[in-house]
Structure formats: structure tokens, C-alpha cells
Tab-separated table of C-alpha atoms in Angstrom:
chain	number	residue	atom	x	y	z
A	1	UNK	CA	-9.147	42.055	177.806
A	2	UNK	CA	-10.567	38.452	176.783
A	3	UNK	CA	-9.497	35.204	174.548
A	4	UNK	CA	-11.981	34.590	172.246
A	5	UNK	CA	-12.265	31.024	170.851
A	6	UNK	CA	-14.277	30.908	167.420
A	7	UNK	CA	-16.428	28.371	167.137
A	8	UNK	CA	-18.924	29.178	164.832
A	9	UNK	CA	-20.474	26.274	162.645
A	10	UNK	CA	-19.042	24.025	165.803
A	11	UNK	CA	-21.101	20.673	166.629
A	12	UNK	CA	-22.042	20.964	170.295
A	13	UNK	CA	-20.250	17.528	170.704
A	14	UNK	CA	-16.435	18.990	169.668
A	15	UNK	CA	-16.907	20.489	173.079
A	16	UNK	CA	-15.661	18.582	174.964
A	17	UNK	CA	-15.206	18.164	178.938
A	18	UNK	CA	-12.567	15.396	180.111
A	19	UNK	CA	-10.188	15.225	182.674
A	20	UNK	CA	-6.628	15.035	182.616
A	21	UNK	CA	-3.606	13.585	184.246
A	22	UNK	CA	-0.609	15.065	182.924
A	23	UNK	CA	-2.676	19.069	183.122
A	24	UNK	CA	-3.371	18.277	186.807
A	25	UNK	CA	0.433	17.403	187.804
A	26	UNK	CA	1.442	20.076	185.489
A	27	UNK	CA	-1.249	22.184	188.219
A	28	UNK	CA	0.422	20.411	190.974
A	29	UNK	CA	4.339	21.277	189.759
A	30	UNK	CA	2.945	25.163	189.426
A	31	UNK	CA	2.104	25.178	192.982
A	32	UNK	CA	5.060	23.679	193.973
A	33	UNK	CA	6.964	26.422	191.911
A	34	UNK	CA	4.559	29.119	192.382
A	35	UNK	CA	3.243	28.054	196.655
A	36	UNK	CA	2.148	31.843	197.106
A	37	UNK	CA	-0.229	31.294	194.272
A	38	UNK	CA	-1.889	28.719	196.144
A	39	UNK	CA	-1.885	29.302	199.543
A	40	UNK	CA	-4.615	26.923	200.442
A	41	UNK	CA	-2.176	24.374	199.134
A	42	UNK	CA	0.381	25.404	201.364
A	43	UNK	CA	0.808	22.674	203.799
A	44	UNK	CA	0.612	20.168	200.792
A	45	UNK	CA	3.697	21.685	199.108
A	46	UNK	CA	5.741	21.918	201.979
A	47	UNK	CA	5.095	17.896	202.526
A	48	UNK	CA	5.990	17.301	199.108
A	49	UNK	CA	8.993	19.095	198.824
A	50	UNK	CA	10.394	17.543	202.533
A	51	UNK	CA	9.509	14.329	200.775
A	52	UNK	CA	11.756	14.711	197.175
A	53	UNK	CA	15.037	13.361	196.830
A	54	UNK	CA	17.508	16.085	196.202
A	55	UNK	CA	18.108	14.652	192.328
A	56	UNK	CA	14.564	15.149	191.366
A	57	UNK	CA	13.988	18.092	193.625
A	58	UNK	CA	16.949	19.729	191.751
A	59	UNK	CA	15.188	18.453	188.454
A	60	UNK	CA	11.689	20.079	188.979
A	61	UNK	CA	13.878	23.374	189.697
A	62	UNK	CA	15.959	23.111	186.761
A	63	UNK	CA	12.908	22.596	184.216
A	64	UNK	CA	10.923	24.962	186.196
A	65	UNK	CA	10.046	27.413	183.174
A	66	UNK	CA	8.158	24.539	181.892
A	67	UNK	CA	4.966	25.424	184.219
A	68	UNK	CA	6.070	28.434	186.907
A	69	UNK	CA	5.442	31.507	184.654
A	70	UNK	CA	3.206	29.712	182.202
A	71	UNK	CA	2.374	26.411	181.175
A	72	UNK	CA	4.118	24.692	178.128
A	73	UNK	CA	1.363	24.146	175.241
A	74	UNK	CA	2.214	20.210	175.194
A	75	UNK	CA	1.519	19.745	178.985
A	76	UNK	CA	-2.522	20.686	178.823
A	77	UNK	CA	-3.887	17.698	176.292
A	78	UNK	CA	-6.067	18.635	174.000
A	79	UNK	CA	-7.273	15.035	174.007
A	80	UNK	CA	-7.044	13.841	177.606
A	81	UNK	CA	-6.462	10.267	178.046
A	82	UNK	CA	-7.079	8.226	180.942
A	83	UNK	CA	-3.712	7.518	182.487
A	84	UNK	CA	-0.313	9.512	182.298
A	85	UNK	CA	1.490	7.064	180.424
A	86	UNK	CA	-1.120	7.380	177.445
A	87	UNK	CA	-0.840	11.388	177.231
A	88	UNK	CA	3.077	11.089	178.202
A	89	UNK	CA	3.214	8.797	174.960
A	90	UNK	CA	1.400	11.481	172.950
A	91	UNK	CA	3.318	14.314	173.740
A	92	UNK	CA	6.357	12.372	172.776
A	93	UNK	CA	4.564	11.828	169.252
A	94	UNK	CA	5.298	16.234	168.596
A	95	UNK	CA	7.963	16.931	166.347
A	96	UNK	CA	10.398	18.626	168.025
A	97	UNK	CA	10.100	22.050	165.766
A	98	UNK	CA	6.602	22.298	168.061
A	99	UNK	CA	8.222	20.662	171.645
A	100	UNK	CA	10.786	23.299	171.553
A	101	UNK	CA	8.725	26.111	170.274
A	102	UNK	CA	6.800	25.681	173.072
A	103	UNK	CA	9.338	24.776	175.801
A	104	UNK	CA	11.272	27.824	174.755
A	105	UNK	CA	7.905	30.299	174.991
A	106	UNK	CA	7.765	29.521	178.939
A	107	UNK	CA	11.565	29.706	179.004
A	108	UNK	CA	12.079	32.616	177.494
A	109	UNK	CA	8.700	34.223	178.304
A	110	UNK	CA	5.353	33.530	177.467
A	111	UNK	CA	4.281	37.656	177.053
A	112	UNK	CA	6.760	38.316	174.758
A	113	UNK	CA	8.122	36.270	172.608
A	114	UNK	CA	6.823	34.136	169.552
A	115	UNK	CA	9.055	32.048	167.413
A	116	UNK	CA	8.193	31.473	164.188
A	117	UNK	CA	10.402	30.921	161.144
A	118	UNK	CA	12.868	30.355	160.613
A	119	UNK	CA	13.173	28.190	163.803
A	120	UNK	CA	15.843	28.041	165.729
A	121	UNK	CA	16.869	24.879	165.748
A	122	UNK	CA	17.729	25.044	162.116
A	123	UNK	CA	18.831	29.010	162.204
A	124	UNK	CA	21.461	30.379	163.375
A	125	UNK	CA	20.069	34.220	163.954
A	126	UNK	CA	16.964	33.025	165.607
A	127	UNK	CA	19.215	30.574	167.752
A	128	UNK	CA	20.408	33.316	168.884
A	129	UNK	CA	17.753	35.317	169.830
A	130	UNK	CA	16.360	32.871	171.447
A	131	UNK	CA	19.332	32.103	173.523
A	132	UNK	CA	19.310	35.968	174.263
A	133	UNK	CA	16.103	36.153	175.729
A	134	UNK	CA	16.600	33.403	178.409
A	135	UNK	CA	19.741	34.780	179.065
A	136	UNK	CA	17.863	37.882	180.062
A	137	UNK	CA	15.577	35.875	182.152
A	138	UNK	CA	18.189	34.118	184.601
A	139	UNK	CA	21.431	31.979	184.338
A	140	UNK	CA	18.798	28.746	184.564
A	141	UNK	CA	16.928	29.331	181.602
A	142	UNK	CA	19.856	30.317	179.346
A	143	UNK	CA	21.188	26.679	180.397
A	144	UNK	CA	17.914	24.892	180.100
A	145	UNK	CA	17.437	26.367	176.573
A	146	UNK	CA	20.947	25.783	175.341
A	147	UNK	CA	20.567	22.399	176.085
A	148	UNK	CA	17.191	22.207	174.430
A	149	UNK	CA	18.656	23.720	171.309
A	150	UNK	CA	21.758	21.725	171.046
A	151	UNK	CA	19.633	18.413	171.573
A	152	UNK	CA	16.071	18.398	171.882
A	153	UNK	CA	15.983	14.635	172.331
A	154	UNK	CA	17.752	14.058	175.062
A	155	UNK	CA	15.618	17.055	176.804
A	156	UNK	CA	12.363	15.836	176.004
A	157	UNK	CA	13.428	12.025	177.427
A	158	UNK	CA	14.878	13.884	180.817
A	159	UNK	CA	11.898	16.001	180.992
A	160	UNK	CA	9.453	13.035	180.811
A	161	UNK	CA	11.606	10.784	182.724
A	162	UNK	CA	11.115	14.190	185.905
A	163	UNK	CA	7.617	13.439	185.296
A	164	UNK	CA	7.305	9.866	185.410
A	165	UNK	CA	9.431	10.374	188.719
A	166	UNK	CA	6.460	12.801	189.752
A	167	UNK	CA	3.956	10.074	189.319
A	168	UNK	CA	5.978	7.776	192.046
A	169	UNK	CA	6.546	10.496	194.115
A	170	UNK	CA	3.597	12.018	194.661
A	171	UNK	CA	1.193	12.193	191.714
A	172	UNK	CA	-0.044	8.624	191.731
A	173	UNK	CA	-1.475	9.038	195.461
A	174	UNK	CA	-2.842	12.691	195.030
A	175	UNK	CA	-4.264	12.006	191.800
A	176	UNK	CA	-6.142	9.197	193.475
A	177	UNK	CA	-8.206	11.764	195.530
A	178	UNK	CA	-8.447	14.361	193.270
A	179	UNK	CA	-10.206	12.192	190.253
A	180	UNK	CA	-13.119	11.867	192.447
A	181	UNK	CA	-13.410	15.572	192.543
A	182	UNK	CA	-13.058	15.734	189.151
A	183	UNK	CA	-15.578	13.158	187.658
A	184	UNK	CA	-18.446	14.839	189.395
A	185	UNK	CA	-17.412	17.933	188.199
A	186	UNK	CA	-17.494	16.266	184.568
A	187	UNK	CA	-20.740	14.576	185.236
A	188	UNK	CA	-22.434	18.085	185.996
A	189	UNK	CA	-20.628	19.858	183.310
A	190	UNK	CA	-21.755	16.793	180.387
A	191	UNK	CA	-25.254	16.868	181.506
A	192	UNK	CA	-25.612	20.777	180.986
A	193	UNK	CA	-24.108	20.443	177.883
A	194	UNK	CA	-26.649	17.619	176.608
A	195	UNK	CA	-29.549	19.017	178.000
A	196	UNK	CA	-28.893	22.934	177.967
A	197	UNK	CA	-26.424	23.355	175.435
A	198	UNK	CA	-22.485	24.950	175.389
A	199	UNK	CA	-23.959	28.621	176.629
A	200	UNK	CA	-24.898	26.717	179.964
A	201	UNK	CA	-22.303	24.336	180.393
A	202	UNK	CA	-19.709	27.330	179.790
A	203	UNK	CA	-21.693	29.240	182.455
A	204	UNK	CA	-20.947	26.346	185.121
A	205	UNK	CA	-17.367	26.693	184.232
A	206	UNK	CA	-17.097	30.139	185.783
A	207	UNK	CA	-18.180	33.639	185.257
A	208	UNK	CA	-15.068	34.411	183.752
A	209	UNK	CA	-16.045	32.168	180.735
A	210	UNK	CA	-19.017	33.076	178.772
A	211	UNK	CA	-20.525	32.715	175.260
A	212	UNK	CA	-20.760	35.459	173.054
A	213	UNK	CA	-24.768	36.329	172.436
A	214	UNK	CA	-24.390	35.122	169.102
A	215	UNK	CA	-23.011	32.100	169.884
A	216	UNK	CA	-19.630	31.965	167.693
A	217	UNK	CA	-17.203	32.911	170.480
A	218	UNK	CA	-16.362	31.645	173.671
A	219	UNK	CA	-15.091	34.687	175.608
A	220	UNK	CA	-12.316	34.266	178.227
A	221	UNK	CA	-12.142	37.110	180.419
A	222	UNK	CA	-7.867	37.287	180.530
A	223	UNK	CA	-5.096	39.651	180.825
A	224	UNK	CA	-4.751	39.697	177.327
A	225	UNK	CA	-6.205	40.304	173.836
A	226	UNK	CA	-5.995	37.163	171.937
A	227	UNK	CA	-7.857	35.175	169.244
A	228	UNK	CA	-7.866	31.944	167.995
A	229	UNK	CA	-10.219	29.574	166.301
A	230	UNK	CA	-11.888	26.046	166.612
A	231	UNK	CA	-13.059	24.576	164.063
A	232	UNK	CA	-12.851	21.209	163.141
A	233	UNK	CA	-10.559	19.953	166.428
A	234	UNK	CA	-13.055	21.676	168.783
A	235	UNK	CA	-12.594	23.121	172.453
A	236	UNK	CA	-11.348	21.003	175.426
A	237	UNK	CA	-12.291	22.161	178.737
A	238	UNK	CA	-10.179	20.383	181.632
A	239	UNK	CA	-10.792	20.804	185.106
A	240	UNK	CA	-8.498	21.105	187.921
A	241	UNK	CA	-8.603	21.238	191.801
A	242	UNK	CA	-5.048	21.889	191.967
A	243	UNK	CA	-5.712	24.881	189.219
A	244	UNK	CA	-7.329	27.407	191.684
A	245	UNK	CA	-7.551	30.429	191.010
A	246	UNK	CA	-6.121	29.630	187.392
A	247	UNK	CA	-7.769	29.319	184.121
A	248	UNK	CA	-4.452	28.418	181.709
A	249	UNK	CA	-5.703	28.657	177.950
A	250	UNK	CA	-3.723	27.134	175.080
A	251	UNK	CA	-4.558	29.264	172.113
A	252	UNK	CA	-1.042	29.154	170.325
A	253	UNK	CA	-1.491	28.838	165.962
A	254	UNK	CA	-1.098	25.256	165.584
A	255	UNK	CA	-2.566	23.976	168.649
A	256	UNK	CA	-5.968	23.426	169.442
A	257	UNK	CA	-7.978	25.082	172.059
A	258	UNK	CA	-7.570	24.157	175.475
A	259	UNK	CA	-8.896	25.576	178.533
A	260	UNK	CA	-7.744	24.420	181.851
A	261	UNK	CA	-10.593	25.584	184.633
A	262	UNK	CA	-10.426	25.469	188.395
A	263	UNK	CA	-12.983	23.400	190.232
A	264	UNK	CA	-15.717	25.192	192.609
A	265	UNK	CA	-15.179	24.553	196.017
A	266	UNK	CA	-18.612	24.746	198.649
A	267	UNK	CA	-19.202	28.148	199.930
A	268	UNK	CA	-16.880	30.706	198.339
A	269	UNK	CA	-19.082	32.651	195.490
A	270	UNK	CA	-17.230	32.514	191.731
A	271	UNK	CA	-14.703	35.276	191.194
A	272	UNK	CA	-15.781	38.239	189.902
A	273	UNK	CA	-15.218	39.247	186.449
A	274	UNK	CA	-12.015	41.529	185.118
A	275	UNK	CA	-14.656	44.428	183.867
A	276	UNK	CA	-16.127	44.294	187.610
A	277	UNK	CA	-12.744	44.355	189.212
A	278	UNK	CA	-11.679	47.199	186.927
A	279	UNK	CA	-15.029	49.288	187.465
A	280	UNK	CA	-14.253	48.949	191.423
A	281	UNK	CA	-10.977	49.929	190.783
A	282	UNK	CA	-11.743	53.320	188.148
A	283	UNK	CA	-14.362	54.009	191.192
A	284	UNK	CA	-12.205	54.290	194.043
A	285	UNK	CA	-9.464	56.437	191.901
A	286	UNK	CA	-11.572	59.330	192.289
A	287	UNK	CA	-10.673	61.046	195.645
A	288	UNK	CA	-14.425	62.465	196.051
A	289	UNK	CA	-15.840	59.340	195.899
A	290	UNK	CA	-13.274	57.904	198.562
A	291	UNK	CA	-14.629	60.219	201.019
A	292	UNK	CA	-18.130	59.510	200.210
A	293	UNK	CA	-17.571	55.674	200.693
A	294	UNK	CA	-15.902	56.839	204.162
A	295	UNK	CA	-18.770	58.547	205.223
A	296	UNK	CA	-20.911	55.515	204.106
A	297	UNK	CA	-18.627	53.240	206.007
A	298	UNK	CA	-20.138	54.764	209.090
A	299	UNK	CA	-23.620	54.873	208.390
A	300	UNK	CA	-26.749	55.043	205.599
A	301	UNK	CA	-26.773	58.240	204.443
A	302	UNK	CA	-28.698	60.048	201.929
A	303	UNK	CA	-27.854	61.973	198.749
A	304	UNK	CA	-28.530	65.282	200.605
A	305	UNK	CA	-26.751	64.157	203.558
A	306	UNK	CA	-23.753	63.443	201.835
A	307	UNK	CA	-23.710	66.657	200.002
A	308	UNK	CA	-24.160	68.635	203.468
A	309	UNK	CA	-20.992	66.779	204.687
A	310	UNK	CA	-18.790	67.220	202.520
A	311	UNK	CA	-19.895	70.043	200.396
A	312	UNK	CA	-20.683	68.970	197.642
A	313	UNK	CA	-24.077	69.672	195.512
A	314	UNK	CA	-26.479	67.080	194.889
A	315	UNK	CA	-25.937	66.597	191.245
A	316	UNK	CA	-22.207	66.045	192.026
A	317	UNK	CA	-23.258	63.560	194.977
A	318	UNK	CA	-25.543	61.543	192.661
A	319	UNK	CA	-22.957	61.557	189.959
A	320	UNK	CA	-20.533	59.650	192.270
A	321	UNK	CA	-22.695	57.770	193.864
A	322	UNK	CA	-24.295	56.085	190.303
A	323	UNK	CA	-20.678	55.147	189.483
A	324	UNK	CA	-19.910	53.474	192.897
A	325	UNK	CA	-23.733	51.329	192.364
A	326	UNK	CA	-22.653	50.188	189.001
A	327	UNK	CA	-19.065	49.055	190.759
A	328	UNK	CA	-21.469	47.298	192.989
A	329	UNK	CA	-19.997	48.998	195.964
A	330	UNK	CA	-23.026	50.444	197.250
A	331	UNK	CA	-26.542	49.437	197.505
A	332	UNK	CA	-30.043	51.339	198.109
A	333	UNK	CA	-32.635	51.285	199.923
A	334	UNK	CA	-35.599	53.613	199.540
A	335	UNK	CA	-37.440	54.631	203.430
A	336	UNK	CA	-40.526	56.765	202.472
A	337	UNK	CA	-39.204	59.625	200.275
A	338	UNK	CA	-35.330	59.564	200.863
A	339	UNK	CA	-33.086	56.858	199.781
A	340	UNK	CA	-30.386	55.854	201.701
A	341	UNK	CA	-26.954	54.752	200.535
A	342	UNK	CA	-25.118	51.726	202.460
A	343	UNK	CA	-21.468	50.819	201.794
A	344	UNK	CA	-21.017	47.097	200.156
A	345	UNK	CA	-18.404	46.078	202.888
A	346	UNK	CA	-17.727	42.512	201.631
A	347	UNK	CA	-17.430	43.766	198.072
A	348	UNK	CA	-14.888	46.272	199.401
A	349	UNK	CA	-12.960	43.940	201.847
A	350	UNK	CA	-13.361	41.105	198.445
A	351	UNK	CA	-11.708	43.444	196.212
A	352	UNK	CA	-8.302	42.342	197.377
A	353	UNK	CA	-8.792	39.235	196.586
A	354	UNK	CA	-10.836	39.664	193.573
A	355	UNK	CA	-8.177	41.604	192.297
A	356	UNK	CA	-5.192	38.833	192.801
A	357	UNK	CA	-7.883	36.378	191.463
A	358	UNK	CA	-8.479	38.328	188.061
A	359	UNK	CA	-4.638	38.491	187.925
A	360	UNK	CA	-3.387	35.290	188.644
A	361	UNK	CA	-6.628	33.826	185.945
């Protein structure tokens, strides 16, 4: 399951790599909704909500469906500015037909539901609807999207005044730290991609974003099947310490590309990839190969050896055993003329993790 991003006939320099003050608090207000997410972040959320007042604490909870579930389109900038203020002022620029569209996808949620026309804020059927489906999701979001349908004004001033309120609260002072991460991140990823070209820089970004061999599609290994195209506006890649383990993709029609990407942290290896994840999890389905991997858990054993224990034939054994390998659950290791099998115990005790990771991406 991937995004791809078409970019074929796409000048290397409508890629582009900038950071971003209104994605990162819209990072920040996800962990703050979403703490279990992040739970490296922990002790940071808990400080922040201790230090809200109760009017905008009961603000970021009322406008929650902005950024919990999913992110709103107009909150990751396709064209990042330098301070809030700048990209606040741009998002107020959007009609409202695409503000609410896109307020109302989070609201109502993001998996399921895509408004097109007629639009509800000029139909009464698809008012409905809409009204319908965050009524289904919770007595908050029928409110929140009543009052965005009845005046989609006055929601969009209350929303940015919560987030100017952010800024004072907390943003201004984490954001300090944080840009520093960020601009050598940038610096790295702009270098690759003037002296290596997008297939490098992409790699950089993480193994779960690659370039097709061809070199028209950026693949974005997902929980979905989308599509969406480039050209002309470009690709913005935006990185985020506050993001992790999270890569948020805009690919709505109308909007351009946007990919929000967590920045690496020293030591821990890049997250495996969805395919790998599945793989590990199609191998360990199979109750014959569960007992082999318990055996291995123990010691090396050979093909033979593993056949003897649990009687099995050798054919069978190696069958098994080549599927665990390509999971990358076992390795090999060849003494004389036998070859023993050894259980991949990180990659086992990882999968956890990896798994959680490739979900939460």
C-alpha cells in the first residue's frame, strides 16, 4: 500500500526541502492530542498541558479533529514561510469552499469521507451528510462542524486566534530549539539533492520514501492506495522532530503535494518498510514455522536437525526456513558442509515496534 506522487517531466529544483512553523505546532498539538503516539514526548506534554489556561486548554480540545486523527490539508504549507504569522496569513488567503472541505475531512474522518460537489455550505443534502457523519463520530465534532457550516468565518478567526495563543504558550520557546534541529537536517537534505539528485535526497528522508526506478514517482510506503500528481507546483518535503514516527502526506485534488517527514535521531536504525513488516508478519502465521523459530531461539541448528525435531522432512524444513530468511528473521552461517540457522532476535523483539511504526506512518 503506497502514495505515489507523479512527477515526471519535474525540474529537480520544484523539490523542495524547507521547514515549517505552523506543520511543526500542528506536530506538537498531535502529540498533545495523541501523547501515546509519542511517548518519548511524554514528559513534554504533560508540562504543557499543567501549563494551559483552562480557556485555551478547552480550545485545543474542542478543535481537536483539526490534527488528532489526521492533519487538516491547510495546516502542512506547501510553501513554508519563515515565521507563523506569514503561513497563518496564507492559510487565511483559502476560500472557505477549500478551509471547510478540509476541516470537515479530519472532523468527520479522513478514511472515509470526500466532499465534493455540491458543497455543503451551499447544499442542503450534502449539509446534511456531512453533519451526519460527525454526528457519528462524537457529540464534539457534530458541534465543531455545525458551527463551521453555519459560519465558516468566525471558525477560521477562532481557530487561528487557538493558534496564535499556541505560539505564546508554548510554541515560540520550543520552536526555538527545535529549528536548530531542523536546519541541519535541511542543509544535509539540499546538498544531496544538488549534488546527487531527488533519488538520494528522498533516500535520506527515510526508507519508507523512495523513487520509483524510472524516476516519475515518488513512492510513499502508507496504509493506503493513493495517487496524486506534481507537476508544475512541485513536492514539498517538511521535516519535523515533533513528527516521529509520522510521515503526514497531503495528496488531496486541489492541493499540492506535501510530505511532512520525521527527523533521524542518533542511534536508532530507520524503520523498516510496510512490505518487510508484512513479510515478518505472513511468516510467523504459519504454525510450523513458529516452532521452528522456537527451536532456533535456543540454539543454531541445521536443516536436518530441525527436521529430526520436529518431524518434518527436509524439503518441508527448507521451505520454511527460505520464507523466514527473506522476512529477515533468520540468518546463516555455513561451518564446513552444514549450515546452521540462527534466530534474528532483535528483528523479532523490533517487530513490535516496527509494526506500531508502519501503522502510525
Amino acid at each position: 500500500m503506497t502514495l505515489r506522487i507523479d512527477i515526471s517531466g519535474l525540474p529537480s529544483e520544484r523539490l523542495r526541502f524547507a521547514a515549517s512553523p505552523l506543520a511543526e505546532l500542528t506536530a506538537m498539538l498531535h502529540v498533545l492530542a495523541e501523547p501515546g503516539h509519542h511517548p518519548q514526548l511524554a514528559g513534554w506534554a504533560g508540562d504543557v498541558w499543567t501549563g494551559l489556561r483552562p480557556e485555551l486548554a478547552e480550545r485545543l480540545r474542542e478543535a481537536e479533529f483539526l490534527w488528532r486523527s489526521s492533519q487538516a490539508d491547510f495546516l502542512i504549507p506547501a510553501r513554508p514561510r519563515p515565521t507563523l504569522a506569514e503561513e497563518l496569513d496564507d492559510v487565511d488567503r483559502i476560500d472557505d469552499e477549500r478551509y471547510v472541505t478540509a476541516a470537515l475531512v479530519t472532523t468527520c474522518g479522513s478514511n472515509r469521507v470526500h466532499f465534493g460537489m455540491p458543497s455543503p455550505l451551499t447544499d442542503a443534502t450534502a449539509r446534511e451528510r456531512a453533519l451526519d457523519l460527525a454526528q457519528s463520530r462524537g457529540a464534539l465534532q457534530e458541534a465543531f462542524a455545525e458551527r463551521l457550516l453555519a459560519d465558516p468565518a468566525a471558525v477560521r478567526a477562532r481557530v487561528r486566534d487557538t493558534l496564535e495563543q499556541c505560539a505564546e504558550a508554548f510554541f515560540d520557546a520550543t520552536w526555538a530549539g527545535v529549528a536548530v534541529r531542523l536546519a541541519t537536517d535541511l542543509r544535509l537534505k539540499n546538498d544531496l539533492l544538488r549534488r546527487q539528485g531527488i533519488g538520494a535526497a528522498l533516500a535520506s528522508v527515510s526508507d519508507a520514501v523512495t523513487l520509483a526506478p524510472d524516476g516519475d514517482c515518488i513512492i510513499v510506503d502508507k496504509l493506503q492506495d493513493k495517487a496524486t500528481a506534481a507537476h508544475g507546483a512541485g513536492v514539498t518535503f517538511i521535516p519535523s522532530v515533533f513528527g516521529r514516527p509520522h510521515l503526514v502526506a497531503v495528496h488531496a485534488p486541489g492541493w499540492q503535494p506535501v510530505v511532512q517527514y520525521p527527523v533521524g535521531e542518533p542511534g536508532p536504525a530507520e524503520p523498516v518498510s510496510l512490505e518487510t513488516v508484512t513479510l515478518r508478519l505472513e511468516a510467523l502465521a504459519h504454525p510450523v514455522r513458529l516452532r521452528l523459530l522456537r527451536t532456533l531461539a535456543r540454539s543454531p541448528q541445521t536443516n536436518r536437525e530441525l527436521a529430526y525435531a520436529w518431524d518434518l522432512t527436509p524439503p518441508e524444513v527448507s521451505r520454511h526456513l527460505a520464507v523466514l530468511r527473506r522476512a529477515g528473521l533468520l540468518t546463516a552461517q555455513r561451518h564446513g558442509r552444514y549450515v546452521r540457522y540462527t534466530l534474528d532476535l532483535p528483528a523479532l523483539t523490533a517487530l513490535g515496534s516496527d509494526l506500531l511504526g508502519a501503522v502510525l506512518r
